[in-house]
PDB file of C-alpha atoms in Angstrom:
ATOM      1  CA  GLN A   1     139.716 -75.595   4.991  1.00  0.00           C
ATOM      2  CA  VAL A   2     137.738 -72.956   6.835  1.00  0.00           C
ATOM      3  CA  GLN A   3     134.576 -73.140   8.228  1.00  0.00           C
ATOM      4  CA  LEU A   4     131.890 -70.330   8.516  1.00  0.00           C
ATOM      5  CA  VAL A   5     128.717 -70.454  10.365  1.00  0.00           C
ATOM      6  CA  GLU A   6     126.519 -67.531  10.607  1.00  0.00           C
ATOM      7  CA  SER A   7     123.714 -66.747  13.120  1.00  0.00           C
ATOM      8  CA  GLY A   8     121.684 -63.936  14.060  1.00  0.00           C
ATOM      9  CA  GLY A   9     119.232 -63.240  11.375  1.00  0.00           C
ATOM     10  CA  GLY A  10     115.595 -62.888  11.723  1.00  0.00           C
ATOM     11  CA  SER A  11     112.611 -60.512  11.278  1.00  0.00           C
ATOM     12  CA  VAL A  12     112.764 -56.507  12.400  1.00  0.00           C
ATOM     13  CA  GLN A  13     110.501 -53.822  11.720  1.00  0.00           C
ATOM     14  CA  ALA A  14     112.004 -50.748   9.421  1.00  0.00           C
ATOM     15  CA  GLY A  15     114.260 -48.859  11.739  1.00  0.00           C
ATOM     16  CA  GLY A  16     115.228 -51.739  14.071  1.00  0.00           C
ATOM     17  CA  SER A  17     118.493 -53.638  14.521  1.00  0.00           C
ATOM     18  CA  LEU A  18     120.092 -56.919  14.231  1.00  0.00           C
ATOM     19  CA  ARG A  19     123.543 -58.389  14.915  1.00  0.00           C
ATOM     20  CA  LEU A  20     124.575 -60.971  12.820  1.00  0.00           C
ATOM     21  CA  SER A  21     127.475 -63.317  13.960  1.00  0.00           C
ATOM     22  CA  CYS A  22     130.056 -65.315  11.836  1.00  0.00           C
ATOM     23  CA  ALA A  23     132.132 -68.277  13.584  1.00  0.00           C
ATOM     24  CA  ALA A  24     135.238 -69.596  11.841  1.00  0.00           C
ATOM     25  CA  SER A  25     136.852 -72.448  12.624  1.00  0.00           C
ATOM     26  CA  GLY A  26     139.757 -74.425  10.837  1.00  0.00           C
ATOM     27  CA  ALA A  27     142.825 -73.043   9.017  1.00  0.00           C
ATOM     28  CA  THR A  28     141.761 -69.470  10.369  1.00  0.00           C
ATOM     29  CA  TYR A  29     145.411 -68.626  10.216  1.00  0.00           C
ATOM     30  CA  ARG A  30     145.191 -68.096   6.176  1.00  0.00           C
ATOM     31  CA  VAL A  31     142.424 -65.874   6.349  1.00  0.00           C
ATOM     32  CA  GLU A  32     143.500 -62.239   5.309  1.00  0.00           C
ATOM     33  CA  SER A  33     140.004 -60.612   4.983  1.00  0.00           C
ATOM     34  CA  MET A  34     136.540 -61.324   6.124  1.00  0.00           C
ATOM     35  CA  ALA A  35     133.466 -59.911   4.700  1.00  0.00           C
ATOM     36  CA  TRP A  36     129.901 -59.903   4.753  1.00  0.00           C
ATOM     37  CA  PHE A  37     127.733 -59.887   1.572  1.00  0.00           C
ATOM     38  CA  ARG A  38     124.048 -60.202   0.667  1.00  0.00           C
ATOM     39  CA  GLN A  39     122.014 -61.416  -1.932  1.00  0.00           C
ATOM     40  CA  THR A  40     118.818 -59.500  -2.365  1.00  0.00           C
ATOM     41  CA  PRO A  41     115.693 -60.201  -4.454  1.00  0.00           C
ATOM     42  CA  GLY A  42     116.236 -59.009  -8.047  1.00  0.00           C
ATOM     43  CA  LYS A  43     120.210 -58.985  -7.772  1.00  0.00           C
ATOM     44  CA  GLU A  44     121.768 -61.813  -9.634  1.00  0.00           C
ATOM     45  CA  GLU A  45     125.034 -61.516  -7.681  1.00  0.00           C
ATOM     46  CA  ARG A  46     125.974 -61.195  -4.167  1.00  0.00           C
ATOM     47  CA  GLU A  47     127.052 -57.742  -3.165  1.00  0.00           C
ATOM     48  CA  VAL A  48     129.556 -56.705  -0.598  1.00  0.00           C
ATOM     49  CA  VAL A  49     128.210 -55.180   2.584  1.00  0.00           C
ATOM     50  CA  ALA A  50     131.441 -54.823   4.882  1.00  0.00           C
ATOM     51  CA  VAL A  51     134.844 -55.966   4.730  1.00  0.00           C
ATOM     52  CA  ILE A  52     137.619 -56.197   7.593  1.00  0.00           C
ATOM     53  CA  GLY A  53     141.281 -56.718   7.208  1.00  0.00           C
ATOM     54  CA  ILE A  54     142.235 -59.281   9.700  1.00  0.00           C
ATOM     55  CA  ARG A  55     145.777 -58.066  10.191  1.00  0.00           C
ATOM     56  CA  ASP A  56     145.244 -54.175   9.985  1.00  0.00           C
ATOM     57  CA  GLY A  57     141.727 -54.040  11.083  1.00  0.00           C
ATOM     58  CA  HIS A  58     141.040 -51.976   7.931  1.00  0.00           C
ATOM     59  CA  GLN A  59     137.023 -51.388   7.193  1.00  0.00           C
ATOM     60  CA  TYR A  60     135.269 -51.094   4.180  1.00  0.00           C
ATOM     61  CA  TYR A  61     131.306 -50.359   3.907  1.00  0.00           C
ATOM     62  CA  ALA A  62     129.290 -50.178   0.784  1.00  0.00           C
ATOM     63  CA  ASP A  63     127.824 -46.765   0.547  1.00  0.00           C
ATOM     64  CA  PHE A  64     124.282 -48.068   1.254  1.00  0.00           C
ATOM     65  CA  VAL A  65     125.096 -49.118   4.752  1.00  0.00           C
ATOM     66  CA  LYS A  66     127.828 -46.523   5.934  1.00  0.00           C
ATOM     67  CA  GLY A  67     126.541 -45.056   9.226  1.00  0.00           C
ATOM     68  CA  ARG A  68     124.244 -47.812   9.769  1.00  0.00           C
ATOM     69  CA  PHE A  69     126.209 -50.993   9.908  1.00  0.00           C
ATOM     70  CA  ALA A  70     129.543 -51.882  11.793  1.00  0.00           C
ATOM     71  CA  ILE A  71     131.775 -54.850  11.182  1.00  0.00           C
ATOM     72  CA  SER A  72     133.876 -56.184  13.926  1.00  0.00           C
ATOM     73  CA  GLN A  73     136.166 -58.936  14.858  1.00  0.00           C
ATOM     74  CA  ASP A  74     136.948 -60.855  17.973  1.00  0.00           C
ATOM     75  CA  ASN A  75     140.067 -62.649  17.284  1.00  0.00           C
ATOM     76  CA  THR A  76     140.283 -64.489  20.589  1.00  0.00           C
ATOM     77  CA  LYS A  77     136.796 -66.023  19.578  1.00  0.00           C
ATOM     78  CA  ASN A  78     137.349 -66.088  15.785  1.00  0.00           C
ATOM     79  CA  THR A  79     134.258 -64.468  15.236  1.00  0.00           C
ATOM     80  CA  PHE A  80     132.767 -61.792  13.093  1.00  0.00           C
ATOM     81  CA  ASP A  81     129.841 -59.593  13.806  1.00  0.00           C
ATOM     82  CA  LEU A  82     127.834 -57.084  11.593  1.00  0.00           C
ATOM     83  CA  GLN A  83     125.666 -54.885  13.698  1.00  0.00           C
ATOM     84  CA  MET A  84     122.908 -53.459  11.457  1.00  0.00           C
ATOM     85  CA  ASN A  85     120.799 -50.442  12.890  1.00  0.00           C
ATOM     86  CA  SER A  86     118.425 -48.188  11.105  1.00  0.00           C
ATOM     87  CA  LEU A  87     117.398 -51.286   8.743  1.00  0.00           C
ATOM     88  CA  LYS A  88     115.362 -50.376   5.818  1.00  0.00           C
ATOM     89  CA  SER A  89     113.084 -52.733   3.565  1.00  0.00           C
ATOM     90  CA  GLU A  90     115.832 -52.668   0.984  1.00  0.00           C
ATOM     91  CA  ASP A  91     118.347 -54.311   3.217  1.00  0.00           C
ATOM     92  CA  ALA A  92     116.441 -57.548   3.299  1.00  0.00           C
ATOM     93  CA  GLY A  93     117.888 -60.495   1.918  1.00  0.00           C
ATOM     94  CA  VAL A  94     120.063 -63.623   2.727  1.00  0.00           C
ATOM     95  CA  TYR A  95     123.494 -62.344   4.463  1.00  0.00           C
ATOM     96  CA  TYR A  96     126.552 -64.290   3.917  1.00  0.00           C
ATOM     97  CA  CYS A  97     130.160 -64.308   5.953  1.00  0.00           C
ATOM     98  CA  ALA A  98     132.982 -65.165   3.735  1.00  0.00           C
ATOM     99  CA  ALA A  99     136.668 -65.539   4.162  1.00  0.00           C
ATOM    100  CA  SER A 100     139.581 -64.563   1.775  1.00  0.00           C
ATOM    101  CA  MET A 101     143.251 -65.412   1.540  1.00  0.00           C
ATOM    102  CA  ILE A 102     143.832 -61.960   0.009  1.00  0.00           C
ATOM    103  CA  MET A 103     145.201 -58.921   1.893  1.00  0.00           C
ATOM    104  CA  GLY A 104     143.616 -55.670   1.124  1.00  0.00           C
ATOM    105  CA  SER A 105     139.969 -56.195   1.982  1.00  0.00           C
ATOM    106  CA  PRO A 106     138.832 -57.336  -1.712  1.00  0.00           C
ATOM    107  CA  LEU A 107     135.250 -56.482  -2.375  1.00  0.00           C
ATOM    108  CA  SER A 108     134.383 -59.158  -5.324  1.00  0.00           C
ATOM    109  CA  PRO A 109     132.706 -62.525  -4.157  1.00  0.00           C
ATOM    110  CA  ARG A 110     135.470 -63.927  -6.494  1.00  0.00           C
ATOM    111  CA  ASP A 111     137.959 -63.332  -4.254  1.00  0.00           C
ATOM    112  CA  TYR A 112     136.486 -65.102  -1.416  1.00  0.00           C
ATOM    113  CA  VAL A 113     136.898 -68.822  -1.128  1.00  0.00           C
ATOM    114  CA  TYR A 114     135.082 -69.877   2.095  1.00  0.00           C
ATOM    115  CA  TRP A 115     131.572 -68.977   2.685  1.00  0.00           C
ATOM    116  CA  GLY A 116     128.655 -69.555   5.338  1.00  0.00           C
ATOM    117  CA  GLN A 117     125.589 -71.032   4.953  1.00  0.00           C
ATOM    118  CA  GLY A 118     123.807 -67.658   4.908  1.00  0.00           C
ATOM    119  CA  THR A 119     121.317 -66.357   7.175  1.00  0.00           C
ATOM    120  CA  GLN A 120     117.869 -64.483   6.386  1.00  0.00           C
ATOM    121  CA  VAL A 121     117.361 -61.070   7.144  1.00  0.00           C
ATOM    122  CA  THR A 122     113.710 -59.754   6.600  1.00  0.00           C
ATOM    123  CA  VAL A 123     112.649 -55.966   7.424  1.00  0.00           C
ATOM    124  CA  SER A 124     109.101 -55.226   7.266  1.00  0.00           C
ATOM    125  CA  SER A 125     107.900 -51.675   6.881  1.00  0.00           C
TER     126      SER A 125
END
């Protein structure tokens, strides 16, 4: 089992920044990929925001966050952060960190077994 706990959500004005953090514990040695997903109003499925491969550090970003968001990992602390800059109103939603046993930075939420509880991000215009 892997436990994930997110922190760092909150409210910010458009153009502002937030940093989300995900603390992983338990059987983290089994994790091959970590990702941030979000659930935004009107969307039925959680959409991938950013993914990082644990072993090679390869990063993937959804087109709508490229150049604005950055995912990072601290292996000594087992934490995974998402730095979000230049936030837009459409970035508002619940953000989840997730862990996968699959290598290659999978993009589908169905490839992720462990999920955090989610953290709310509100962006006011």
